[in-house]
Tab-separated table of C-alpha atoms and ligand atoms in Angstrom:
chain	number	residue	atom	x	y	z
W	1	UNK	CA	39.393	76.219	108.060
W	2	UNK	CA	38.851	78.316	105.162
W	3	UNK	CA	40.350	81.371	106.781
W	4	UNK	CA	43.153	79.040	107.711
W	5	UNK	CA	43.616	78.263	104.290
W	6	UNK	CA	43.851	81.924	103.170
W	7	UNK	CA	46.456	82.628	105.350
W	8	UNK	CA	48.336	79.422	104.131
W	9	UNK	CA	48.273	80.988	101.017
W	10	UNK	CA	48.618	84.533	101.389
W	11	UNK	CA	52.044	83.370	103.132
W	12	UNK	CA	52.825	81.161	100.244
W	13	UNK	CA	51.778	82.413	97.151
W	14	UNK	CA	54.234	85.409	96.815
W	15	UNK	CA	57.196	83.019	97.375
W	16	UNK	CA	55.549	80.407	94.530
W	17	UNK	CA	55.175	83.194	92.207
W	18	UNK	CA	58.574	84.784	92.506
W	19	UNK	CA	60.373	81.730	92.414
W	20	UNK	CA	62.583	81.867	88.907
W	21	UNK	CA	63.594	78.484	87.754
W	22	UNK	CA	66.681	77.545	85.143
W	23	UNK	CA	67.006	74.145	83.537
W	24	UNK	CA	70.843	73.687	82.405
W	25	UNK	CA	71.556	71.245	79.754
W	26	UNK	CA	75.170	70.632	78.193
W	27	UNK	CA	76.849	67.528	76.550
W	28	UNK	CA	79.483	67.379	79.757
W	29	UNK	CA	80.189	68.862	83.047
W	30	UNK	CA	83.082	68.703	85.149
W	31	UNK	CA	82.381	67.838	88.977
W	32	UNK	CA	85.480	69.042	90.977
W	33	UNK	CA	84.232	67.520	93.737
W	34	UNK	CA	84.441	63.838	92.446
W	35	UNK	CA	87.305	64.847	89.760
W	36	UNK	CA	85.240	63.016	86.827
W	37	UNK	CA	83.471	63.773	84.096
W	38	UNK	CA	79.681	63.850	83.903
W	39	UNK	CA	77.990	63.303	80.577
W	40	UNK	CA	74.728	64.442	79.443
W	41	UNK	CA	73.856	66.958	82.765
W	42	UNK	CA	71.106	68.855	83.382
W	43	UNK	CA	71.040	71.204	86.536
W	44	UNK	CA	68.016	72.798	88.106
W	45	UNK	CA	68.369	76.341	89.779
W	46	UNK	CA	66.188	77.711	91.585
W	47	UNK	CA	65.909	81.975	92.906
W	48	UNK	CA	69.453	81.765	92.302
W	49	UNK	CA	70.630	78.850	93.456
W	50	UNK	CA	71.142	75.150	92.302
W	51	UNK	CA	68.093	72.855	93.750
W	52	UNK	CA	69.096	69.651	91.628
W	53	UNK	CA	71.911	67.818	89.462
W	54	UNK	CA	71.509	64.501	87.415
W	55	UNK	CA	71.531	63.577	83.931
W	56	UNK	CA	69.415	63.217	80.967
W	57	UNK	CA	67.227	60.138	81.069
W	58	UNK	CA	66.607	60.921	85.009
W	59	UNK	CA	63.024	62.294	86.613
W	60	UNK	CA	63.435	65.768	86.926
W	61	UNK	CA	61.542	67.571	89.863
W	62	UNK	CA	58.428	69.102	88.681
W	63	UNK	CA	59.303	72.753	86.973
W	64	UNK	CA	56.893	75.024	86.702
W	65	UNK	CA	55.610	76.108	83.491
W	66	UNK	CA	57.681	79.363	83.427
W	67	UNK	CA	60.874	77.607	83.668
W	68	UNK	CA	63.436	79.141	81.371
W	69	UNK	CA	65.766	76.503	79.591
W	70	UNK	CA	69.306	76.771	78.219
W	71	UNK	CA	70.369	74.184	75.662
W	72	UNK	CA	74.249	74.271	75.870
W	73	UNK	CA	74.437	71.333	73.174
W	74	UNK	CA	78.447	70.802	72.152
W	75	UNK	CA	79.729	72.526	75.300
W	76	UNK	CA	81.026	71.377	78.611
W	77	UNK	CA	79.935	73.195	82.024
W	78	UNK	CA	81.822	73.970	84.586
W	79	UNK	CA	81.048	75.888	87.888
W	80	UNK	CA	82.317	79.558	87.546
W	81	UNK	CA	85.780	80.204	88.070
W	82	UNK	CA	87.336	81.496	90.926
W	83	UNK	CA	90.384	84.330	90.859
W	84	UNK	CA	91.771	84.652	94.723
W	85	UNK	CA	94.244	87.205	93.535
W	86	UNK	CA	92.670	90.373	91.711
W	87	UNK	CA	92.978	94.190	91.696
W	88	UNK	CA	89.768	95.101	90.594
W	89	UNK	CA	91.073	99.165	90.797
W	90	UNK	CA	94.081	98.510	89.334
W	91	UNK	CA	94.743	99.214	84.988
W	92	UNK	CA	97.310	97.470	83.461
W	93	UNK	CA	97.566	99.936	80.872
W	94	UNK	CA	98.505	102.871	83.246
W	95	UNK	CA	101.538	101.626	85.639
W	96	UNK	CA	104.650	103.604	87.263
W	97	UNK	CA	104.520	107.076	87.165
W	98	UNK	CA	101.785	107.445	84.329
W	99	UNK	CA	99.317	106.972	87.366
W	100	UNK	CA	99.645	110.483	89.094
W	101	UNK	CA	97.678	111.865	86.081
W	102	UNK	CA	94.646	110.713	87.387
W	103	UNK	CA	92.595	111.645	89.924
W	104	UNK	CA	92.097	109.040	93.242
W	105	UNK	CA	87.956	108.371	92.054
W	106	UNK	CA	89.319	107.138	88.598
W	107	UNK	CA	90.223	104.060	89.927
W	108	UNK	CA	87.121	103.461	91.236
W	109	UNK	CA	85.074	104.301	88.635
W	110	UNK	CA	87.177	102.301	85.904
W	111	UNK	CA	87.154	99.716	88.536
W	112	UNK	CA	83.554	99.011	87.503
W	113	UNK	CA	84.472	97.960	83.770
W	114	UNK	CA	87.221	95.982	85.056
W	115	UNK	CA	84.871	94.025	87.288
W	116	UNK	CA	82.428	93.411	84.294
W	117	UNK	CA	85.624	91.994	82.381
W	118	UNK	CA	86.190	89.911	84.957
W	119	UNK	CA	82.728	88.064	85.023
W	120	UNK	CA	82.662	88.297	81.331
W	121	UNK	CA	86.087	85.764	81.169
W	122	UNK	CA	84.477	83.513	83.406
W	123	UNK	CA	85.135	84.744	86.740
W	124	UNK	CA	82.182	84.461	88.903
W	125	UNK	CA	84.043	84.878	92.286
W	126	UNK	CA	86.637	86.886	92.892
W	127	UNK	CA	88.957	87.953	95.994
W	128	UNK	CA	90.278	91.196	96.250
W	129	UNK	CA	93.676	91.419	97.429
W	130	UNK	CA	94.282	95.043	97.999
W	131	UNK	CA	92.540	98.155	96.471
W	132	UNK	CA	92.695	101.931	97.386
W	133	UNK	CA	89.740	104.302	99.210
W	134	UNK	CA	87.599	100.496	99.509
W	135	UNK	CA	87.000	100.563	96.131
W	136	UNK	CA	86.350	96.659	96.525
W	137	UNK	CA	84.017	97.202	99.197
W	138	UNK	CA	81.996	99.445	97.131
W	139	UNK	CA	82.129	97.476	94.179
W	140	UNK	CA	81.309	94.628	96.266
W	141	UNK	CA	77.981	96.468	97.257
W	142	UNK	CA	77.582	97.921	94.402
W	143	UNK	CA	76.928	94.398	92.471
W	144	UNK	CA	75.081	93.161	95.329
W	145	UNK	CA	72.316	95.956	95.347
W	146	UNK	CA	72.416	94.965	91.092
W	147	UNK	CA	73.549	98.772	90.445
W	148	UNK	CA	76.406	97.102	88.281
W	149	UNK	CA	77.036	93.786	86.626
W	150	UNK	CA	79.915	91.715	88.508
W	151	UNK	CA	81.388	88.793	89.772
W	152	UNK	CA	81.046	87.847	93.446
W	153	UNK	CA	83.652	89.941	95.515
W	154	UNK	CA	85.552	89.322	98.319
W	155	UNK	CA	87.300	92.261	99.628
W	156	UNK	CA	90.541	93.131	101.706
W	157	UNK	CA	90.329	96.796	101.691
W	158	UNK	CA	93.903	98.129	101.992
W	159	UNK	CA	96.838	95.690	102.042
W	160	UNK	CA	98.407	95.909	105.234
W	161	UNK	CA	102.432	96.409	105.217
W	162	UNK	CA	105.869	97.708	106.511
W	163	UNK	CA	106.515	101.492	106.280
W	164	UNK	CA	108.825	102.006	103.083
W	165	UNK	CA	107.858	98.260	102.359
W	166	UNK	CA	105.683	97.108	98.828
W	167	UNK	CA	102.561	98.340	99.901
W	168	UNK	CA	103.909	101.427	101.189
W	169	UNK	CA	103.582	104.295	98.370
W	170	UNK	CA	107.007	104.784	97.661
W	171	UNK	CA	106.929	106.639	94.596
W	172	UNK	CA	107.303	110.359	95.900
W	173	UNK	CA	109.641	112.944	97.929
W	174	UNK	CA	108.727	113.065	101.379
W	175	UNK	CA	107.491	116.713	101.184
W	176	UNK	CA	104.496	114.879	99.293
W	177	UNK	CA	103.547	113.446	102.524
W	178	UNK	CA	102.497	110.227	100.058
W	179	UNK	CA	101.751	106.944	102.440
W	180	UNK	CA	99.918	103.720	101.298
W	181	UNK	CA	96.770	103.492	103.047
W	182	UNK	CA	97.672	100.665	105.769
W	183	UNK	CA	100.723	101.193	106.595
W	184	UNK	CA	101.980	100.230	110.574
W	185	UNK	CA	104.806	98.738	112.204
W	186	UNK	CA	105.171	96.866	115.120
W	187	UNK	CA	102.161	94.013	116.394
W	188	UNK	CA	99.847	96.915	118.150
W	189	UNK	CA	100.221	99.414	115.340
W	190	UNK	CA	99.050	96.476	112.670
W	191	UNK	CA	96.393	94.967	114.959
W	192	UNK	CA	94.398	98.460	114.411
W	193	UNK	CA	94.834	98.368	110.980
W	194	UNK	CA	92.808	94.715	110.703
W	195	UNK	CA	90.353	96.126	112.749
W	196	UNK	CA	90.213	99.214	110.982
W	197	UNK	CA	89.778	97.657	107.636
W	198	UNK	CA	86.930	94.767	109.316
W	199	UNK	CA	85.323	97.893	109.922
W	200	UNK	CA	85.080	99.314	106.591
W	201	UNK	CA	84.022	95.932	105.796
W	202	UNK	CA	86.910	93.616	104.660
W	203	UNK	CA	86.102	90.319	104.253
W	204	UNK	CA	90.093	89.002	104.392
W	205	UNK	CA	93.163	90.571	105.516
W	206	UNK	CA	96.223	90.897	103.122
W	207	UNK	CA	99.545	91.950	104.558
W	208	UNK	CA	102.506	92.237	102.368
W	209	UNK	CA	105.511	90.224	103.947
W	210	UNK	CA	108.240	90.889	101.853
W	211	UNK	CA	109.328	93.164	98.569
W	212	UNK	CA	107.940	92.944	95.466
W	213	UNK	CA	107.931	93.677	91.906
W	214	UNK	CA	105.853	96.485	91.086
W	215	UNK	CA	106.545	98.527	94.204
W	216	UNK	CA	109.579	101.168	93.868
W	217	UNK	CA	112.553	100.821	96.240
W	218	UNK	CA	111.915	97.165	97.249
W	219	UNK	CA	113.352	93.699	96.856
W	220	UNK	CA	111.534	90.781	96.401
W	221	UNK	CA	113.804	88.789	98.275
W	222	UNK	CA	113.383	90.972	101.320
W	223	UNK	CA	111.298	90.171	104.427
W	224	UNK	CA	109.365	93.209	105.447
W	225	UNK	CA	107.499	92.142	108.332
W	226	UNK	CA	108.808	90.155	111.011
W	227	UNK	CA	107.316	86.756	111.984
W	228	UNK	CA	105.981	88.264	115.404
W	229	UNK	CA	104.315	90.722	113.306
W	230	UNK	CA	102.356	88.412	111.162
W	231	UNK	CA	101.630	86.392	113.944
W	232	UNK	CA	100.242	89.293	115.482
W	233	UNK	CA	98.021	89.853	112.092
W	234	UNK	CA	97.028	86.946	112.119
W	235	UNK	CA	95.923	85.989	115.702
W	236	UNK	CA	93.843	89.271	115.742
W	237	UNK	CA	92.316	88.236	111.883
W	238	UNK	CA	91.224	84.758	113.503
W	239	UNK	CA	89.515	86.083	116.457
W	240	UNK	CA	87.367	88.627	113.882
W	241	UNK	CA	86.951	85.383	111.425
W	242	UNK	CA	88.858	86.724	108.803
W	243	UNK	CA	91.136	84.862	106.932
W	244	UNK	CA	95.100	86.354	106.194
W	245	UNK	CA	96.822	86.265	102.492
W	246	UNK	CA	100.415	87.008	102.534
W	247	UNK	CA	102.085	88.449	99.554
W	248	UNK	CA	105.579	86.683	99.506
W	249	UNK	CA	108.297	86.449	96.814
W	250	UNK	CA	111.418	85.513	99.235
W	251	UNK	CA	112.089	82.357	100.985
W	252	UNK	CA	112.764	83.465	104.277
W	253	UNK	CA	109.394	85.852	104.157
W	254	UNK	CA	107.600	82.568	102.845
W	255	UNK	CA	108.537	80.934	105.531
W	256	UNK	CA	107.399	83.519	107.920
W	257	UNK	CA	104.397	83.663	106.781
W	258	UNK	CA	103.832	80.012	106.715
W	259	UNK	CA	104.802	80.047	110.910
W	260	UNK	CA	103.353	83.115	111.625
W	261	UNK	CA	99.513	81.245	110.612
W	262	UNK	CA	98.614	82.835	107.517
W	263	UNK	CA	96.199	81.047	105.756
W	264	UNK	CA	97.202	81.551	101.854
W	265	UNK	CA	100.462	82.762	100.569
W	266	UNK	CA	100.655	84.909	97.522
W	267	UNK	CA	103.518	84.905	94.753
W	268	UNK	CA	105.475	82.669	96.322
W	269	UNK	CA	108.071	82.375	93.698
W	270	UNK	CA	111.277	81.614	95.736
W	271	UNK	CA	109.928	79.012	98.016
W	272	UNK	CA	112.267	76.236	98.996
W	273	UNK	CA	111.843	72.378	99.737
W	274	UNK	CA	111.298	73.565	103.670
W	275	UNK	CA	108.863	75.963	102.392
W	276	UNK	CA	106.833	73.560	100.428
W	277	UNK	CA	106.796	70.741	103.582
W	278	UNK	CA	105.724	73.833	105.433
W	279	UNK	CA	102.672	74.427	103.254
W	280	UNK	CA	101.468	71.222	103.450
W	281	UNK	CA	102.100	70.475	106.741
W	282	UNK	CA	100.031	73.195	107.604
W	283	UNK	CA	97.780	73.321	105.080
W	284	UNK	CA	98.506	76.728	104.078
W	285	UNK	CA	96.837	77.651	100.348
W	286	UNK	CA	99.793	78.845	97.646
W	287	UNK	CA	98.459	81.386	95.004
W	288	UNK	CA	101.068	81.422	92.338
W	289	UNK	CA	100.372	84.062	89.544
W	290	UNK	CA	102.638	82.240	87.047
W	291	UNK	CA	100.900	83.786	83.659
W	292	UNK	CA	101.368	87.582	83.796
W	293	UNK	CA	105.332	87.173	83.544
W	294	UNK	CA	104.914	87.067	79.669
W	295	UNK	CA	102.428	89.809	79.208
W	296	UNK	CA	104.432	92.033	81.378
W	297	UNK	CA	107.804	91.218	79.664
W	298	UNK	CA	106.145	92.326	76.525
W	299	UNK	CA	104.749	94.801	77.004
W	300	UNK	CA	105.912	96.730	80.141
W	301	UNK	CA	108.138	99.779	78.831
W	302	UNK	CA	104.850	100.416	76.593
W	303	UNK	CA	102.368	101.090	79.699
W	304	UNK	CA	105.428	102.608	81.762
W	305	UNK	CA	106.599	100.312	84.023
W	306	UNK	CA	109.798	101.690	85.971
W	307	UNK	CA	112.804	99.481	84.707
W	308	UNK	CA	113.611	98.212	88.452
W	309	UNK	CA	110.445	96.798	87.943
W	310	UNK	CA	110.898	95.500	85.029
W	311	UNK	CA	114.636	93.823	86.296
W	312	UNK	CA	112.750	92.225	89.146
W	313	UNK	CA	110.291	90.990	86.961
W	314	UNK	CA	113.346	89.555	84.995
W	315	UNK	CA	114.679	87.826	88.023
W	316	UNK	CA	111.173	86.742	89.582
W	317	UNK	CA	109.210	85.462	86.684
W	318	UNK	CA	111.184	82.118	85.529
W	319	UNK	CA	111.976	81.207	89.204
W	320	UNK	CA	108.152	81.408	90.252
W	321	UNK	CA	107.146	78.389	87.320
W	322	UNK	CA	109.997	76.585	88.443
W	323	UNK	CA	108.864	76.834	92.046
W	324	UNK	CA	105.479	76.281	90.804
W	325	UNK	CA	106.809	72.854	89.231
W	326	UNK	CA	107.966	71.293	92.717
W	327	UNK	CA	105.525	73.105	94.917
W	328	UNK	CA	102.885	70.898	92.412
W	329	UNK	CA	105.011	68.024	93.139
W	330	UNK	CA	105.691	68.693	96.198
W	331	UNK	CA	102.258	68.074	97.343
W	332	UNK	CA	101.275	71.561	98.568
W	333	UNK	CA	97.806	72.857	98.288
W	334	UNK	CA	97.327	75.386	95.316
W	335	UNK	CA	94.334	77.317	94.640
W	336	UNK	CA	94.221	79.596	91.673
W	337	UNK	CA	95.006	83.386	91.359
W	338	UNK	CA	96.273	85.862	88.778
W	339	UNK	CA	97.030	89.581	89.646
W	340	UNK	CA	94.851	90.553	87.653
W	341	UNK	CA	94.996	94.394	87.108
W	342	UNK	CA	98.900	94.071	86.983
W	343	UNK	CA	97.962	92.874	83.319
W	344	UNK	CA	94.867	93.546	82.011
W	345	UNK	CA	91.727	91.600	83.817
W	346	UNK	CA	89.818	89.219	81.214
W	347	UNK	CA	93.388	87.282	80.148
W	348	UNK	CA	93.345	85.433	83.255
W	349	UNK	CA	91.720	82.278	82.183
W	350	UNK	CA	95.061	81.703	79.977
W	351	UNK	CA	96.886	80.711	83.336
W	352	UNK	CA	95.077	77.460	83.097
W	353	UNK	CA	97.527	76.181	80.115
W	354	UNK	CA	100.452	77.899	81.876
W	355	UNK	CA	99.450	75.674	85.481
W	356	UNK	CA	99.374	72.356	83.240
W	357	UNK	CA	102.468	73.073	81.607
W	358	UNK	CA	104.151	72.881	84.727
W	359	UNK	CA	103.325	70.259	86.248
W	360	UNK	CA	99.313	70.338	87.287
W	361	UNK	CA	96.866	68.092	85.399
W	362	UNK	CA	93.751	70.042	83.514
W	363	UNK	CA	91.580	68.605	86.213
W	364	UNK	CA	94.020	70.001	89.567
W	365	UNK	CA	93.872	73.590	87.488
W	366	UNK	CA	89.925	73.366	87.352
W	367	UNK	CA	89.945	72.317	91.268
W	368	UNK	CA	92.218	75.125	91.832
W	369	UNK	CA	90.029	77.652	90.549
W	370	UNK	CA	86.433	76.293	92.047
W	371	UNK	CA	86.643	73.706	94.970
W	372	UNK	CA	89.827	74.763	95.958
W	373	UNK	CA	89.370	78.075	95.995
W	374	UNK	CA	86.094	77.851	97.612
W	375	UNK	CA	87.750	75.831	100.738
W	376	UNK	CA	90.501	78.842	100.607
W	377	UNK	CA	87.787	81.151	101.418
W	378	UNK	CA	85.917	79.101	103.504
W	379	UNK	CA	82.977	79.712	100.699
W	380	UNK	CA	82.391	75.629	100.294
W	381	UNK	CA	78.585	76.268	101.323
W	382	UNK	CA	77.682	78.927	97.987
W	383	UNK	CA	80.447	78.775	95.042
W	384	UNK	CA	82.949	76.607	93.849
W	385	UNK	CA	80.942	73.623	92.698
W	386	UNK	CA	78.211	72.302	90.790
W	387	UNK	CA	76.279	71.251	93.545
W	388	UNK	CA	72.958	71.492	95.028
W	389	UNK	CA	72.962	74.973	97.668
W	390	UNK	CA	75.304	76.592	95.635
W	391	UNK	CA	75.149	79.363	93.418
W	392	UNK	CA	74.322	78.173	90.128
W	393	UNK	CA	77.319	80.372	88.533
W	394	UNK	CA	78.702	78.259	85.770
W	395	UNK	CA	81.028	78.695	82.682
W	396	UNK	CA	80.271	76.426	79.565
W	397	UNK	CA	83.038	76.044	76.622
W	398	UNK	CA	82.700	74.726	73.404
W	399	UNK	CA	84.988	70.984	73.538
W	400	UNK	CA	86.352	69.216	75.938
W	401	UNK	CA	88.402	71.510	78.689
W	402	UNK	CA	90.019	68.316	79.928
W	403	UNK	CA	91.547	67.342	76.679
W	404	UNK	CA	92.294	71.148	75.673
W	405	UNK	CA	93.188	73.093	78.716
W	406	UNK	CA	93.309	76.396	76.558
W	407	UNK	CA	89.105	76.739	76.367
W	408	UNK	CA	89.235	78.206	79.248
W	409	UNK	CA	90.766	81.249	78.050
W	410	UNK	CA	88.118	81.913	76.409
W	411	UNK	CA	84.261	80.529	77.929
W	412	UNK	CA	81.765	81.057	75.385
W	413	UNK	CA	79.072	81.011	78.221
W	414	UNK	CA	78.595	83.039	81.687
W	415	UNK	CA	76.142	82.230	83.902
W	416	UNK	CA	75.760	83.690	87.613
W	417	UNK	CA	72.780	82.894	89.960
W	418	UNK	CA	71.147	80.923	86.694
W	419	UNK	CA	71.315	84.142	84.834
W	420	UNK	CA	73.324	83.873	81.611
W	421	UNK	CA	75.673	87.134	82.128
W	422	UNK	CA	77.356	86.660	78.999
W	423	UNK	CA	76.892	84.197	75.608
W	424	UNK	CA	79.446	83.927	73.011
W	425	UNK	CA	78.237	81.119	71.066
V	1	LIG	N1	102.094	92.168	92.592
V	1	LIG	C1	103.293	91.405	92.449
V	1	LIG	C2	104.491	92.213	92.849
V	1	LIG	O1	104.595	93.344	92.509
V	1	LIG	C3	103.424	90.977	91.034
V	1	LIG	C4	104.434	89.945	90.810
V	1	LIG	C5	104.457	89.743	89.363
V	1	LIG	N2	105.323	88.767	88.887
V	1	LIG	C6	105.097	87.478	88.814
V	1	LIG	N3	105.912	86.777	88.114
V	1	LIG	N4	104.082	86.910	89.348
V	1	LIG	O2	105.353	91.725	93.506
């Protein structure tokens, strides 16, 4: 018996000792799950994840007597954002042809301040939709071996595309021999390019379906793959449980897309009433980055933009909130992303005020950057919510972000795993 005992708690000991335990107190928090407002709630995390919610007055589960508390009197929680649309390798501050003076690591390795900027604005999660030499994949492991500080990442490796299409490098002579790093055409040639980037350890595919802004020699209007093509993409992604994002501007690409199976569509600035019944009918995910447009306007010619960028920019930017207004109330589902890295990566929380503006309310901007998102990335078991089994990654600002959408721009409080990451107050 005794022995027995021993072994009970040679076998259980290390696991008591180790565990860390966070008690979370605030004057609000906003469940996304219910939409409402909770007052007075204290949350209960446990080795990194949240073990109990309730409020103030209730029996809390017995804490041990290490348990660190936070006191986030004045401020309303929230669980940690979500951004399904960043370029973690990507600088704002370096664009068109200012970016062949740097070497190909330099991305990378600027790549890790970026993701720190990220997680500092509030951005616990984030999905990566396209960076060179699996930059995301090594930031990705890089965080999760707690070499660097950063959000959750969800890489796609390359972004798959059309030869001479946006995520083609079309910036150079041919005598370069330049190429984007996933480029095929034709079903077979792109069903080896999701494999190949599953194998280097993608976690979604992206595919770029029409023109775009910031490429050279493209239209946004323009489809660039065909619908067999996506299909193609897509069939193959399924099968290897990865989940397709389609970068599309145009209405006809859109609508590809949409039929083809992707699961979220990216930009989508020029989608018509078809396109919209689409969506919902098939409950495909729209990412619309309707914030940059201003920052990019401004300040464009200063970090080098081309000026056919800048033109498209001209012609895209206004049409994407409008289509933003009606896809809103058209019913489609929208989950929250920003480009980040095509402006610079900790202003994305001022999309929130941009989203209600047209059209969403505060609490459909918070869903689409938490519950939403998590559903997008089929994540609703560890981020997204305030809720016990998740992550407890959390964002606390000082008011009421219900009443004043514009907090979340800037979160005075980061926490991921119950670690506080970042404290402003
Ligand atoms: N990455 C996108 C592209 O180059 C950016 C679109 C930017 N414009 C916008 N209004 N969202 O096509």
């Amino acid at each position: 018996m005794r022995r027995f005992l021993i072994l009970v708690l040679m076998l259980v000991w290390p696991s008591v000792a180790a565990a860390q335990t966070v008690v979370v107190r605030a004057d609000r928090m906003v469940d996304v799950l219910s939409g409402r407002v909770v007052d007075a709630p204290v949350v209960v995390i446990t080795d990194g994840r949240i073990s109990w919610v309730g409020v103030q007055g209730d029996t809390l589960p017995t804490l041990p007597d290490d348990a660190e508390h936070i006191d986030l009197a004045g401020h309303t929680l929230l669980p940690g954002l979500i951004d399904m649309h960043v370029h973690l390798d990507a600088n704002a501050n370096y664009a068109g042809y200012r970016q062949l003076e740097f070497t190909d690591q330099f991305w990378t390795v600027q790549a890790v301040t970026n993701a720190r900027t990220m997680l500092d604005a509030g951005f616990t999660t984030i999905r990566s939709m396209g960076a060179s030499g699996y930059s995301d994949v090594a930031l990705r492991q890089a965080v999760d071996e707690g070499l660097i500080v950063g959000p959750r990442i969800v890489p796609a490796g390359y972004a798959l595309g059309a030869t001479g299409g946006h995520c083609d490098n079309n910036m150079l002579p041919p005598s370069y021999g330049a190429t984007g790093g996933a480029v095929g055409d034709g079903p077979q040639a792109l069903i080896r390019l999701v494999r190949e980037q599953r194998r280097y350890g993608a976690e979604v595919i992206k595919i770029c379906a029409t023109g775009g802004v910031m490429s050279r020699n493209t239209q946004p209007g323009q489809q660039q793959l065909s619908e067999e093509e996506i299909r193609a993409v897509v069939d193959e992604a399924h099968r290897l449980g990865l989940r397709v994002a389609a970068h599309a501007h145009g209405t006809e690409g859109i609508r590809a897309a949409i039929a083809g199976g992707v699961d979220t569509v990216e930009h989508v600035s020029m989608i018509d009433d078809e396109g919209i019944r689409m969506a919902r009918e098939n409950g495909v995910w729209l990412t619309m980055d309707i914030f940059l447009t201003d920052w990019l306007l401004a300040e464009g010619e200063r970090v080098g933009l081309l000026p056919e960028n800048l033109d498209k920019e001209r012609m895209v930017g206004q049409a994407q909130r409008d289509s933003f207004r009606r896809a809103v109330r058209g019913g489609a589902r929208m989950i929250f992303g920003t480009d980040a890295g095509v402006y610079p990566h900790g202003m994305g929380g001022g999309q929130f005020a941009v989203m209600v503006q047209y059209g969403m309310t505060p609490m459909q901007a918070i869903q689409s950057a938490t519950s939403n998102a998590a559903e997008a990335l089929d994540r609703s078991d560890d981020v997204g919510a305030i809720a016990v089994g998740r992550y407890g990654d959390m964002v606390a600002v000082a008011g009421d972000p219900l009443a004043e959408i514009g907090l979340l721009a800037n979160v005075a409080v980061v926490i991921k795993g119950g670690e506080i990451v970042r404290d402003r107050r």
